[in-house]
Amino acid sequence: QVQLVESGGGLVQPGGSLRLSCVASGSIFRINAMAWYRQVPGKQRELVARITAGGSTNYADSVKGRFTISRDNAKNTVYLQMNSLKPEDTAAYYCNADIYSDKYRWSNYWGQGTQVTVSS
């Protein structure tokens, strides 16, 4: 069974940094795009950053220049380096990935989320 497990969230002061990690595990044959989304209560989940299997990236305008997404294909892991954090970055952050597994089809998976709180 495929699982995505995030880590690295926490409480940080404005201007600080955090690094989120997400590891995909299970009977995985191939991973295509991986992404980070975030959600605050009462609002829709929004895309923060996305990276393709080849390493192409795209970012939400609100995080460009501050966040960097990267991946380690050998470890089935995606990272989100978050710098110059602002209170409005406070949210639950979710990992997402398109995975070809032992079900012999592509499926989209979500992690359970990790909370990031930016506050003084």
PDB file of C-alpha atoms in Angstrom:
ATOM      1  CA  GLN A   1       0.000   0.000   0.000  1.00  0.00           C
ATOM      2  CA  VAL A   2       1.397   3.374  -1.010  1.00  0.00           C
ATOM      3  CA  GLN A   3       1.759   6.032   1.664  1.00  0.00           C
ATOM      4  CA  LEU A   4       3.035   9.603   1.746  1.00  0.00           C
ATOM      5  CA  VAL A   5       4.377  10.767   5.100  1.00  0.00           C
ATOM      6  CA  GLU A   6       5.268  14.408   5.724  1.00  0.00           C
ATOM      7  CA  SER A   7       7.559  15.783   8.416  1.00  0.00           C
ATOM      8  CA  GLY A   8       9.272  19.017   9.353  1.00  0.00           C
ATOM      9  CA  GLY A   9       6.383  21.260  10.296  1.00  0.00           C
ATOM     10  CA  GLY A  10       6.300  23.323  13.454  1.00  0.00           C
ATOM     11  CA  LEU A  11       6.240  26.777  14.991  1.00  0.00           C
ATOM     12  CA  VAL A  12       8.608  29.393  13.607  1.00  0.00           C
ATOM     13  CA  GLN A  13       8.979  33.145  13.976  1.00  0.00           C
ATOM     14  CA  PRO A  14       8.350  35.492  11.047  1.00  0.00           C
ATOM     15  CA  GLY A  15      11.421  35.623   8.849  1.00  0.00           C
ATOM     16  CA  GLY A  16      12.476  32.144   9.867  1.00  0.00           C
ATOM     17  CA  SER A  17      12.898  28.964   7.852  1.00  0.00           C
ATOM     18  CA  LEU A  18      11.558  25.433   7.823  1.00  0.00           C
ATOM     19  CA  ARG A  19      12.207  22.426   5.621  1.00  0.00           C
ATOM     20  CA  LEU A  20       9.389  20.000   4.949  1.00  0.00           C
ATOM     21  CA  SER A  21      10.012  16.446   3.775  1.00  0.00           C
ATOM     22  CA  CYS A  22       7.651  13.883   2.278  1.00  0.00           C
ATOM     23  CA  VAL A  23       8.596  10.258   1.771  1.00  0.00           C
ATOM     24  CA  ALA A  24       6.604   7.946  -0.480  1.00  0.00           C
ATOM     25  CA  SER A  25       6.679   4.295   0.530  1.00  0.00           C
ATOM     26  CA  GLY A  26       5.093   1.029  -0.562  1.00  0.00           C
ATOM     27  CA  SER A  27       5.109  -0.930  -3.793  1.00  0.00           C
ATOM     28  CA  ILE A  28       6.108   1.969  -6.017  1.00  0.00           C
ATOM     29  CA  PHE A  29       7.244   1.467  -9.583  1.00  0.00           C
ATOM     30  CA  ARG A  30       7.419   5.086 -10.661  1.00  0.00           C
ATOM     31  CA  ILE A  31       6.616   8.577  -9.404  1.00  0.00           C
ATOM     32  CA  ASN A  32       5.666  11.361 -11.775  1.00  0.00           C
ATOM     33  CA  ALA A  33       4.894  14.847 -10.474  1.00  0.00           C
ATOM     34  CA  MET A  34       5.188  15.622  -6.760  1.00  0.00           C
ATOM     35  CA  ALA A  35       3.757  18.708  -5.140  1.00  0.00           C
ATOM     36  CA  TRP A  36       3.053  20.598  -1.945  1.00  0.00           C
ATOM     37  CA  TYR A  37      -0.341  22.098  -1.192  1.00  0.00           C
ATOM     38  CA  ARG A  38      -1.541  24.040   1.826  1.00  0.00           C
ATOM     39  CA  GLN A  39      -4.868  24.699   3.443  1.00  0.00           C
ATOM     40  CA  VAL A  40      -6.201  26.954   6.173  1.00  0.00           C
ATOM     41  CA  PRO A  41      -9.548  26.309   7.871  1.00  0.00           C
ATOM     42  CA  GLY A  42     -12.461  27.548   5.809  1.00  0.00           C
ATOM     43  CA  LYS A  43     -10.457  27.921   2.604  1.00  0.00           C
ATOM     44  CA  GLN A  44      -9.729  25.712  -0.368  1.00  0.00           C
ATOM     45  CA  ARG A  45      -6.530  23.748  -0.550  1.00  0.00           C
ATOM     46  CA  GLU A  46      -4.066  25.615  -2.776  1.00  0.00           C
ATOM     47  CA  LEU A  47      -1.013  24.552  -4.750  1.00  0.00           C
ATOM     48  CA  VAL A  48       2.235  25.855  -3.271  1.00  0.00           C
ATOM     49  CA  ALA A  49       4.831  24.220  -5.514  1.00  0.00           C
ATOM     50  CA  ARG A  50       5.118  21.346  -7.968  1.00  0.00           C
ATOM     51  CA  ILE A  51       8.043  19.441  -9.441  1.00  0.00           C
ATOM     52  CA  THR A  52       8.000  17.001 -12.341  1.00  0.00           C
ATOM     53  CA  ALA A  53       9.998  13.795 -12.561  1.00  0.00           C
ATOM     54  CA  GLY A  54      12.468  15.672 -14.743  1.00  0.00           C
ATOM     55  CA  GLY A  55      12.889  18.468 -12.230  1.00  0.00           C
ATOM     56  CA  SER A  56      10.795  21.237 -13.776  1.00  0.00           C
ATOM     57  CA  THR A  57       9.174  23.388 -11.115  1.00  0.00           C
ATOM     58  CA  ASN A  58       6.382  25.877 -10.708  1.00  0.00           C
ATOM     59  CA  TYR A  59       5.315  27.943  -7.700  1.00  0.00           C
ATOM     60  CA  ALA A  60       2.396  29.926  -6.410  1.00  0.00           C
ATOM     61  CA  ASP A  61       3.046  33.645  -6.857  1.00  0.00           C
ATOM     62  CA  SER A  62       2.820  34.147  -3.097  1.00  0.00           C
ATOM     63  CA  VAL A  63       5.870  31.953  -2.420  1.00  0.00           C
ATOM     64  CA  LYS A  64       8.104  32.658  -5.421  1.00  0.00           C
ATOM     65  CA  GLY A  65      11.592  33.626  -4.347  1.00  0.00           C
ATOM     66  CA  ARG A  66      11.041  32.334  -0.802  1.00  0.00           C
ATOM     67  CA  PHE A  67      10.218  28.615  -1.192  1.00  0.00           C
ATOM     68  CA  THR A  68      12.147  25.964  -3.099  1.00  0.00           C
ATOM     69  CA  ILE A  69      10.841  22.529  -4.020  1.00  0.00           C
ATOM     70  CA  SER A  70      13.252  19.689  -4.749  1.00  0.00           C
ATOM     71  CA  ARG A  71      13.205  15.922  -4.910  1.00  0.00           C
ATOM     72  CA  ASP A  72      15.446  12.912  -4.450  1.00  0.00           C
ATOM     73  CA  ASN A  73      14.186  10.259  -6.837  1.00  0.00           C
ATOM     74  CA  ALA A  74      16.395   7.562  -5.320  1.00  0.00           C
ATOM     75  CA  LYS A  75      14.699   8.135  -1.957  1.00  0.00           C
ATOM     76  CA  ASN A  76      11.168   8.777  -3.290  1.00  0.00           C
ATOM     77  CA  THR A  77      11.279  12.030  -1.354  1.00  0.00           C
ATOM     78  CA  VAL A  78      10.197  15.588  -2.045  1.00  0.00           C
ATOM     79  CA  TYR A  79      11.280  18.596  -0.021  1.00  0.00           C
ATOM     80  CA  LEU A  80      10.019  22.117   0.486  1.00  0.00           C
ATOM     81  CA  GLN A  81      12.543  24.627   1.760  1.00  0.00           C
ATOM     82  CA  MET A  82      10.649  27.601   3.141  1.00  0.00           C
ATOM     83  CA  ASN A  83      12.569  30.808   3.861  1.00  0.00           C
ATOM     84  CA  SER A  84      11.479  34.295   4.921  1.00  0.00           C
ATOM     85  CA  LEU A  85       8.310  32.847   6.360  1.00  0.00           C
ATOM     86  CA  LYS A  86       5.338  35.130   6.934  1.00  0.00           C
ATOM     87  CA  PRO A  87       2.307  34.745   9.212  1.00  0.00           C
ATOM     88  CA  GLU A  88       0.168  34.236   6.104  1.00  0.00           C
ATOM     89  CA  ASP A  89       2.148  31.060   5.355  1.00  0.00           C
ATOM     90  CA  THR A  90       0.504  29.481   8.395  1.00  0.00           C
ATOM     91  CA  ALA A  91      -1.410  26.419   7.181  1.00  0.00           C
ATOM     92  CA  ALA A  92      -1.511  22.661   7.078  1.00  0.00           C
ATOM     93  CA  TYR A  93       0.869  21.552   4.324  1.00  0.00           C
ATOM     94  CA  TYR A  94       0.096  18.435   2.303  1.00  0.00           C
ATOM     95  CA  CYS A  95       2.269  16.344   0.042  1.00  0.00           C
ATOM     96  CA  ASN A  96       0.797  15.052  -3.219  1.00  0.00           C
ATOM     97  CA  ALA A  97       2.168  12.671  -5.819  1.00  0.00           C
ATOM     98  CA  ASP A  98       1.210  10.767  -8.965  1.00  0.00           C
ATOM     99  CA  ILE A  99       2.406   7.206  -8.464  1.00  0.00           C
ATOM    100  CA  TYR A 100       2.440   4.031 -10.556  1.00  0.00           C
ATOM    101  CA  SER A 101       2.289   1.160  -8.109  1.00  0.00           C
ATOM    102  CA  ASP A 102       1.669  -2.575  -7.971  1.00  0.00           C
ATOM    103  CA  LYS A 103      -1.953  -1.803  -8.853  1.00  0.00           C
ATOM    104  CA  TYR A 104      -0.562  -1.362 -12.387  1.00  0.00           C
ATOM    105  CA  ARG A 105      -2.106   2.047 -12.857  1.00  0.00           C
ATOM    106  CA  TRP A 106      -1.375   5.683 -12.062  1.00  0.00           C
ATOM    107  CA  SER A 107      -3.053   7.019  -8.936  1.00  0.00           C
ATOM    108  CA  ASN A 108      -2.911  10.310  -7.058  1.00  0.00           C
ATOM    109  CA  TYR A 109      -1.973  10.176  -3.393  1.00  0.00           C
ATOM    110  CA  TRP A 110      -2.071  12.617  -0.483  1.00  0.00           C
ATOM    111  CA  GLY A 111      -0.143  12.721   2.757  1.00  0.00           C
ATOM    112  CA  GLN A 112      -1.769  13.321   6.124  1.00  0.00           C
ATOM    113  CA  GLY A 113      -0.484  16.888   6.409  1.00  0.00           C
ATOM    114  CA  THR A 114       1.954  18.730   8.648  1.00  0.00           C
ATOM    115  CA  GLN A 115       1.143  21.995  10.418  1.00  0.00           C
ATOM    116  CA  VAL A 116       3.258  25.093   9.856  1.00  0.00           C
ATOM    117  CA  THR A 117       2.622  28.032  12.168  1.00  0.00           C
ATOM    118  CA  VAL A 118       4.418  31.335  11.681  1.00  0.00           C
ATOM    119  CA  SER A 119       4.018  33.549  14.714  1.00  0.00           C
ATOM    120  CA  SER A 120       6.020  35.672  17.112  1.00  0.00           C
TER     121      SER A 120
END
